Amino acid sequence: MSSEKRLNDYDTVSLSESGKHLVIIDQTLLPGELRYLKLRELEDIREAIYMLRVRGAPAIGVAAAIGLYVIADGLLEEGFSETPEFLEELRVRADYLADARPTAVNLRWAVDRMMEAAQSMAEEAPETITEELRKEALKIRDEDVDVCRRIGEHGLTVLRDGQGILTHCNAGRLATVRYGTATAPIYIGQENGYEFRVFADETRPLLQGARLTSYELAEAGIDVTLICDNMAATVLKNGWADTVITGADRVAANGDSANKIGTMGLAIIAKHFGIPFYIAAPTSTIDMDTADGSDIIIEERPGDEIRTMWYERPMAPEEAGTYNPSFDVTDHELITGIITEYGIAYPPFRESLAEIMRRKECEE
Ligand code: MRU
């Protein structure tokens, strides 16, 4: 595929025209190179998720769904013609895929939804089940676009034209199929003639804010200022941002929210300066089975991401230990509201999130 295309011309995650491949943007190469990867093998798809070639909670959910469909198609090619054996093989691969990253609940959510669709057709032939998986995966993708748009519309109600917004990591279009979650109100606002000034934390250690958020917002023509993570307090103290919005990888039933490491610190700073702190997340990120943040598994990543990555030479001696948690949990007491596709949940979150989930059930 052409590397001269603009990011905004494409969905972050899709199914190839032939229907044989999961297509993703290799986000590890951004912003220097816009390259698309066509993936079909289980190991390649899992590697792409683990290495953050595709990342962001909703995007890895959609990638896993489309990925599972192409894996099922591959099983047909390998000759799995008996349904029980086909489903068994698919289940093993689905679990392996879902374990690639533990914190973002969207990954397990999408895999479980695909396996439920497959299991509900246990009386059918593998070809029929595979066709159903194709439809389900595309449905999950289409829903993501719609859901993010609705998050944007709800989110826009708490913003005003001309204001400053601070965000962390990338909860943008690159973290979803289109629109993003934290960025959705910004994009929808832009469609409606709003002009925002966005501050993007660079987001150590993998620089999603620098490489991805500032890239996608700048390409979309949105005023974006990149700052190092340790500059956020100064920006908020200066009054340059009136609202903080981030995404989430898992929201517990009491509102505690796991998101990229550094989010908790940002929420504490926002509270100190009396600035509203919002989480923008689809209901697929809300995990009512997790009572509070202490039950959320936090992914730990290799120390070399801190020690050597991005540097021309190592910036720490090999003897130095490293601690590299990928996410932290922001206490619900620090969160002003959780913006979902069914409206904004406000404290007390146990009740308001339950109400949001009820609205979702009624619609389904
Ligand atoms: O490690 P990453 O890049 O997958 O982390 C992503 C985040 O923390 C996002 O903020 C979160 O997944 C929400 S994306 C809409």
Short mmCIF file of N, CA and C and ligand atoms in Angstrom, two decimals, residues 52 55-58 101 169-171 175-176 181 208 247-249 259-260 326-327, ligand 1:
data_model
loop_
_atom_site.label_atom_id
_atom_site.label_comp_id
_atom_site.label_asym_id
_atom_site.label_seq_id
_atom_site.Cartn_x
_atom_site.Cartn_y
_atom_site.Cartn_z
N LEU A 52 2.61 -3.39 20.11
CA LEU A 52 1.93 -2.09 19.96
C LEU A 52 1.99 -1.56 18.53
N ARG A 55 -2.50 -0.57 18.77
CA ARG A 55 -2.61 -0.40 20.23
C ARG A 55 -3.76 0.55 20.50
N GLY A 56 -4.05 0.73 21.80
CA GLY A 56 -5.25 1.48 22.20
C GLY A 56 -6.35 0.45 22.39
N ALA A 57 -7.05 0.56 23.53
CA ALA A 57 -8.00 -0.50 23.91
C ALA A 57 -9.02 -0.85 22.82
N PRO A 58 -9.76 0.14 22.27
CA PRO A 58 -10.75 -0.26 21.25
C PRO A 58 -10.10 -0.85 19.99
N ARG A 101 -2.23 -8.89 25.77
CA ARG A 101 -2.09 -7.76 26.69
C ARG A 101 -3.20 -7.87 27.73
N CYS A 169 -1.23 10.18 26.52
CA CYS A 169 -1.13 8.99 25.66
C CYS A 169 -1.83 9.26 24.34
N ASN A 170 -2.33 8.22 23.69
CA ASN A 170 -3.12 8.41 22.49
C ASN A 170 -4.43 7.67 22.64
N ALA A 171 -5.49 8.44 22.87
CA ALA A 171 -6.84 7.88 22.84
C ALA A 171 -7.51 8.51 21.64
N ALA A 175 -6.13 4.88 18.16
CA ALA A 175 -6.45 3.93 19.23
C ALA A 175 -7.82 3.29 19.03
N THR A 176 -8.50 3.70 17.97
CA THR A 176 -9.83 3.17 17.67
C THR A 176 -9.85 2.93 16.15
N THR A 181 -11.44 8.24 21.38
CA THR A 181 -12.39 8.46 22.48
C THR A 181 -12.13 9.85 23.08
N GLN A 208 3.46 7.66 22.94
CA GLN A 208 2.22 7.68 22.15
C GLN A 208 1.70 9.10 21.94
N GLY A 247 -8.30 8.64 27.72
CA GLY A 247 -9.04 7.41 27.48
C GLY A 247 -8.92 6.50 28.69
N ALA A 248 -9.31 5.24 28.52
CA ALA A 248 -9.13 4.23 29.57
C ALA A 248 -8.98 2.86 28.92
N ASP A 249 -8.30 1.99 29.63
CA ASP A 249 -8.17 0.60 29.17
C ASP A 249 -9.13 -0.32 29.89
N ASN A 259 -5.51 3.47 32.90
CA ASN A 259 -5.11 4.06 31.62
C ASN A 259 -3.59 4.17 31.61
N LYS A 260 -3.05 4.67 30.52
CA LYS A 260 -1.60 4.75 30.35
C LYS A 260 -0.91 5.32 31.58
N SER A 326 2.88 -0.41 32.47
CA SER A 326 2.35 0.26 31.29
C SER A 326 1.14 1.15 31.60
N PHE A 327 0.49 0.86 32.72
CA PHE A 327 -0.74 1.57 33.07
C PHE A 327 -0.75 1.91 34.55
O1 MRU B 1 -0.18 0.88 25.61
P1 MRU B 1 -1.23 1.52 24.74
O2 MRU B 1 -0.66 2.48 23.76
O3 MRU B 1 -2.14 0.50 24.10
O4 MRU B 1 -2.11 2.36 25.77
C1 MRU B 1 -3.22 3.03 25.28
C2 MRU B 1 -3.92 3.85 26.30
O5 MRU B 1 -3.57 3.86 27.45
C3 MRU B 1 -5.16 4.56 25.83
O6 MRU B 1 -5.33 5.74 26.53
C4 MRU B 1 -6.37 3.66 26.06
O7 MRU B 1 -6.17 2.40 25.50
C5 MRU B 1 -7.61 4.25 25.53
S1 MRU B 1 -7.64 4.28 23.78
C6 MRU B 1 -9.11 4.94 23.27
#
